[in-house]
């Protein structure tokens, strides 16, 4: 029996670990040809191994999403290898500064916020998403059923204290996504956002480094748990990338166990 995404090509950024890995493996399991994009070859290889074990087809692409030339090369390489591009998942996001990377946002009051962290957060978040979307557009348009899945955050929705750059960056991505949804819908392209409360590597680091904050956070989730990268993150991405979601665009999907409920 053919998978739901048989014959389609996908790029997943930040796919070497966490939610990105869960999505890459889930897409590959459903028949997509997946380009696993990440900064580190070692983590890419681990995702490729999981994808192969799931019976899928995946190749790696070393890519720093803060580098526009590497973004263009990743898109061009995907199309050269597989002949088309149908699905773009912009998941990658760096924290800290270029000189001092961090596993999660560095919690700092707005008045003392590090300008370098602001710049790096935006370069690898909304700016990278923008460049990937522009590079992918002609190929998504040619496919007649392009799918863009971007990532926002509950933190941005509520203005989480001490996380000015990350909050602003994630809300910028949501605005960019809605713009693409309006402008590119006529080409059959959908553009949606996932706001996750899923056990990514970044979230695990947050739990380890700020256990009291993390405990209070999980207690506010009605389901009383964080999501799984495969069962929750991966399967939602499969749905949004497939035919069943062809009439859904410009939406933010709260993969958060009920954490954020807006009227």
Short mmCIF file of C-alpha atoms in Angstrom, two decimals:
data_model
loop_
_atom_site.label_atom_id
_atom_site.label_comp_id
_atom_site.label_asym_id
_atom_site.label_seq_id
_atom_site.Cartn_x
_atom_site.Cartn_y
_atom_site.Cartn_z
CA UNK A 1 0.00 0.00 0.00
CA UNK A 2 1.42 3.36 -1.06
CA UNK A 3 2.12 5.98 1.59
CA UNK A 4 0.15 9.20 1.84
CA UNK A 5 3.06 11.21 0.41
CA UNK A 6 4.34 8.78 -2.19
CA UNK A 7 6.36 10.46 -4.94
CA UNK A 8 6.66 13.84 -3.23
CA UNK A 9 9.86 15.57 -2.23
CA UNK A 10 10.29 17.40 1.07
CA UNK A 11 12.95 19.56 2.68
CA UNK A 12 12.96 19.59 6.48
CA UNK A 13 15.31 22.03 8.20
CA UNK A 14 16.67 21.37 11.66
CA UNK A 15 15.98 17.71 10.89
CA UNK A 16 19.03 16.33 12.67
CA UNK A 17 17.23 16.22 16.01
CA UNK A 18 14.05 16.95 17.92
CA UNK A 19 10.83 17.83 16.14
CA UNK A 20 12.65 18.14 12.83
CA UNK A 21 13.83 14.55 13.09
CA UNK A 22 10.36 13.35 14.05
CA UNK A 23 8.87 15.10 11.02
CA UNK A 24 11.56 13.90 8.60
CA UNK A 25 11.11 10.28 9.66
CA UNK A 26 7.30 10.54 9.56
CA UNK A 27 7.33 12.05 6.05
CA UNK A 28 9.76 9.39 4.82
CA UNK A 29 7.62 6.63 6.32
CA UNK A 30 4.70 7.91 4.24
CA UNK A 31 6.68 7.72 1.00
CA UNK A 32 8.13 11.21 0.67
CA UNK A 33 11.69 11.67 -0.54
CA UNK A 34 13.14 13.73 2.28
CA UNK A 35 16.09 16.10 2.31
CA UNK A 36 17.34 16.13 5.89
CA UNK A 37 18.87 19.60 6.38
CA UNK A 38 20.96 20.37 9.46
CA UNK A 39 24.24 22.00 10.43
CA UNK A 40 25.92 18.79 11.66
CA UNK A 41 26.60 15.74 9.51
CA UNK A 42 26.53 13.45 12.55
CA UNK A 43 22.96 14.32 13.47
CA UNK A 44 21.95 14.13 9.80
CA UNK A 45 23.29 10.59 9.63
CA UNK A 46 21.24 9.56 12.66
CA UNK A 47 18.04 10.86 11.06
CA UNK A 48 18.92 9.15 7.77
CA UNK A 49 19.37 5.88 9.61
CA UNK A 50 15.98 6.21 11.31
CA UNK A 51 14.33 7.10 7.99
CA UNK A 52 15.86 4.06 6.31
CA UNK A 53 14.75 1.83 9.17
CA UNK A 54 11.21 3.15 8.63
CA UNK A 55 11.43 2.10 4.99
CA UNK A 56 11.81 5.62 3.66
CA UNK A 57 14.09 7.48 1.26
CA UNK A 58 16.15 10.37 2.65
CA UNK A 59 19.35 12.23 1.82
CA UNK A 60 21.32 14.71 3.87
CA UNK A 61 22.20 18.35 3.25
CA UNK A 62 24.54 20.24 5.55
CA UNK A 63 22.96 23.68 5.83
CA UNK A 64 23.34 26.63 8.18
CA UNK A 65 20.01 28.38 7.69
CA UNK A 66 21.65 31.65 8.67
CA UNK A 67 23.54 31.53 5.35
CA UNK A 68 21.46 32.51 2.31
CA UNK A 69 23.81 30.79 -0.14
CA UNK A 70 23.51 27.50 1.74
CA UNK A 71 19.72 27.82 1.66
CA UNK A 72 19.77 28.28 -2.12
CA UNK A 73 22.13 25.33 -2.51
CA UNK A 74 19.90 23.09 -0.39
CA UNK A 75 16.82 23.85 -2.48
CA UNK A 76 18.71 23.48 -5.76
CA UNK A 77 20.24 20.20 -4.59
CA UNK A 78 16.84 18.77 -3.65
CA UNK A 79 15.38 19.58 -7.05
CA UNK A 80 18.46 18.29 -8.88
CA UNK A 81 18.34 15.02 -6.95
CA UNK A 82 14.61 14.32 -7.07
CA UNK A 83 13.34 16.49 -9.94
CA UNK A 84 10.78 18.48 -7.96
CA UNK A 85 9.91 19.98 -4.58
CA UNK A 86 6.49 19.66 -2.99
CA UNK A 87 6.93 20.19 0.76
CA UNK A 88 9.01 22.69 2.75
CA UNK A 89 9.24 22.42 6.53
CA UNK A 90 11.03 25.38 8.16
CA UNK A 91 11.81 24.06 11.62
CA UNK A 92 15.41 25.16 12.28
CA UNK A 93 16.06 27.88 14.87
CA UNK A 94 19.29 28.88 16.60
CA UNK A 95 19.59 30.44 20.05
CA UNK A 96 22.20 32.58 21.72
CA UNK A 97 24.66 34.57 19.63
CA UNK A 98 26.79 33.52 16.65
CA UNK A 99 29.83 33.55 18.95
CA UNK A 100 28.13 31.88 21.92
CA UNK A 101 25.37 29.50 20.79
CA UNK A 102 22.84 28.33 23.39
CA UNK A 103 20.49 25.33 23.46
CA UNK A 104 17.45 27.49 24.31
CA UNK A 105 16.60 31.20 24.48
CA UNK A 106 18.76 32.94 27.07
CA UNK A 107 16.22 34.39 29.49
CA UNK A 108 17.12 38.06 29.86
CA UNK A 109 15.03 41.16 30.71
CA UNK A 110 14.19 43.25 27.66
CA UNK A 111 16.18 46.26 28.88
CA UNK A 112 19.33 44.13 29.13
CA UNK A 113 18.77 41.97 26.06
CA UNK A 114 21.83 41.01 24.01
CA UNK A 115 21.73 42.58 20.53
CA UNK A 116 23.79 39.71 19.16
CA UNK A 117 21.17 37.20 20.29
CA UNK A 118 18.46 39.30 18.67
CA UNK A 119 20.35 39.32 15.37
CA UNK A 120 21.13 35.56 15.40
CA UNK A 121 17.58 34.63 16.41
CA UNK A 122 16.12 36.59 13.52
CA UNK A 123 18.75 35.45 11.01
CA UNK A 124 18.04 31.78 11.68
CA UNK A 125 14.30 32.18 12.26
CA UNK A 126 12.11 34.51 10.17
CA UNK A 127 14.86 35.59 7.79
CA UNK A 128 15.88 31.99 7.07
CA UNK A 129 12.22 31.01 6.66
CA UNK A 130 11.74 33.90 4.23
CA UNK A 131 14.75 32.92 2.10
CA UNK A 132 13.77 29.24 2.04
CA UNK A 133 10.23 30.11 1.00
CA UNK A 134 11.44 32.37 -1.81
CA UNK A 135 13.93 29.81 -3.08
CA UNK A 136 11.34 27.04 -2.93
CA UNK A 137 8.45 29.02 -4.44
CA UNK A 138 8.92 28.28 -8.16
CA UNK A 139 9.21 24.58 -7.45
CA UNK A 140 6.24 24.53 -5.07
CA UNK A 141 4.22 26.43 -7.69
CA UNK A 142 5.24 23.98 -10.42
CA UNK A 143 4.08 21.07 -8.27
CA UNK A 144 0.52 22.43 -8.22
CA UNK A 145 0.12 21.34 -4.60
CA UNK A 146 2.94 22.91 -2.63
CA UNK A 147 2.96 22.68 1.14
CA UNK A 148 4.79 25.03 3.52
CA UNK A 149 4.94 24.21 7.23
CA UNK A 150 6.55 26.83 9.45
CA UNK A 151 7.05 26.95 13.20
CA UNK A 152 5.80 29.48 15.71
CA UNK A 153 5.67 29.29 19.49
CA UNK A 154 3.30 29.62 22.42
CA UNK A 155 5.98 31.84 23.95
CA UNK A 156 5.46 34.36 21.18
CA UNK A 157 1.70 34.25 21.56
CA UNK A 158 1.80 35.12 25.26
CA UNK A 159 4.99 37.23 25.30
CA UNK A 160 6.98 34.92 27.58
CA UNK A 161 9.10 37.03 29.93
CA UNK A 162 12.80 37.28 29.18
CA UNK A 163 12.55 35.92 25.63
CA UNK A 164 12.16 39.05 23.52
CA UNK A 165 14.00 37.87 20.40
CA UNK A 166 12.46 34.41 20.23
CA UNK A 167 8.96 35.74 20.90
CA UNK A 168 9.23 38.42 18.24
CA UNK A 169 10.86 36.07 15.74
CA UNK A 170 8.17 33.43 16.07
CA UNK A 171 5.37 35.95 15.69
CA UNK A 172 7.14 37.34 12.60
CA UNK A 173 7.09 33.84 11.12
CA UNK A 174 3.36 33.63 11.69
CA UNK A 175 2.85 36.94 9.89
CA UNK A 176 5.04 35.81 7.00
CA UNK A 177 3.11 32.56 6.75
CA UNK A 178 -0.26 34.29 6.57
CA UNK A 179 1.06 36.57 3.82
CA UNK A 180 2.23 33.57 1.79
CA UNK A 181 -1.11 31.86 2.34
CA UNK A 182 -2.95 34.83 0.84
CA UNK A 183 -0.55 35.44 -2.04
CA UNK A 184 0.24 31.86 -3.06
CA UNK A 185 -3.07 30.11 -2.50
CA UNK A 186 -3.99 30.68 -6.15
CA UNK A 187 -1.09 28.39 -7.09
CA UNK A 188 -2.37 25.54 -4.93
CA UNK A 189 0.24 26.26 -2.23
CA UNK A 190 -0.81 26.09 1.41
CA UNK A 191 1.17 27.72 4.21
CA UNK A 192 0.55 26.85 7.84
CA UNK A 193 2.22 27.12 11.24
CA UNK A 194 2.69 24.59 14.00
CA UNK A 195 3.03 25.96 17.54
CA UNK A 196 4.36 22.98 19.49
CA UNK A 197 4.70 21.94 23.08
CA UNK A 198 6.66 18.89 22.00
CA UNK A 199 9.65 17.25 23.64
CA UNK A 200 12.32 18.58 21.29
CA UNK A 201 15.97 18.79 22.27
CA UNK A 202 15.51 22.50 23.02
CA UNK A 203 12.57 21.76 25.29
CA UNK A 204 14.50 18.98 27.04
CA UNK A 205 17.33 21.46 27.65
CA UNK A 206 14.84 23.97 29.05
CA UNK A 207 13.49 21.29 31.41
CA UNK A 208 17.01 20.37 32.52
CA UNK A 209 18.19 23.95 33.02
CA UNK A 210 15.01 25.43 34.47
CA UNK A 211 13.17 22.52 36.13
CA UNK A 212 10.91 24.70 38.28
CA UNK A 213 9.73 26.74 35.28
CA UNK A 214 9.33 23.55 33.26
CA UNK A 215 7.28 21.84 35.97
CA UNK A 216 4.96 24.81 36.24
CA UNK A 217 4.66 24.85 32.46
CA UNK A 218 3.67 21.19 32.08
CA UNK A 219 1.10 21.61 34.86
CA UNK A 220 -0.67 24.21 32.69
CA UNK A 221 -1.07 21.70 29.83
CA UNK A 222 -4.48 20.02 30.11
CA UNK A 223 -3.03 16.73 28.81
CA UNK A 224 -0.28 17.01 31.48
CA UNK A 225 2.51 15.99 29.12
CA UNK A 226 4.65 17.29 26.29
CA UNK A 227 4.08 15.92 22.82
CA UNK A 228 6.12 13.20 21.13
CA UNK A 229 8.28 14.19 18.16
CA UNK A 230 7.01 11.30 16.04
CA UNK A 231 3.44 10.59 17.12
CA UNK A 232 2.41 14.21 17.68
CA UNK A 233 4.80 16.43 15.69
CA UNK A 234 5.47 14.02 12.83
CA UNK A 235 1.90 12.90 12.25
CA UNK A 236 0.56 16.47 12.26
CA UNK A 237 3.16 17.40 9.64
CA UNK A 238 2.13 14.39 7.51
CA UNK A 239 -1.46 15.59 7.61
CA UNK A 240 -0.57 19.19 6.69
CA UNK A 241 1.70 17.98 3.87
CA UNK A 242 -0.93 15.73 2.34
CA UNK A 243 -4.05 15.99 0.24
CA UNK A 244 -6.44 15.96 3.20
CA UNK A 245 -5.19 19.42 4.23
CA UNK A 246 -5.44 21.01 0.77
CA UNK A 247 -8.11 23.51 1.91
CA UNK A 248 -6.34 24.53 5.11
CA UNK A 249 -4.04 27.52 4.86
CA UNK A 250 -2.92 30.51 6.90
CA UNK A 251 -3.67 28.58 10.08
CA UNK A 252 -1.76 28.10 13.33
CA UNK A 253 -2.08 24.57 14.65
CA UNK A 254 -1.57 24.31 18.40
CA UNK A 255 0.20 20.97 18.90
CA UNK A 256 0.33 21.63 22.61
CA UNK A 257 -2.12 19.39 24.46
CA UNK A 258 -4.45 22.34 25.05
CA UNK A 259 -1.82 24.70 26.49
CA UNK A 260 -2.98 27.69 24.48
CA UNK A 261 -6.71 28.12 24.08
CA UNK A 262 -7.73 31.33 22.36
CA UNK A 263 -11.43 32.22 22.01
#
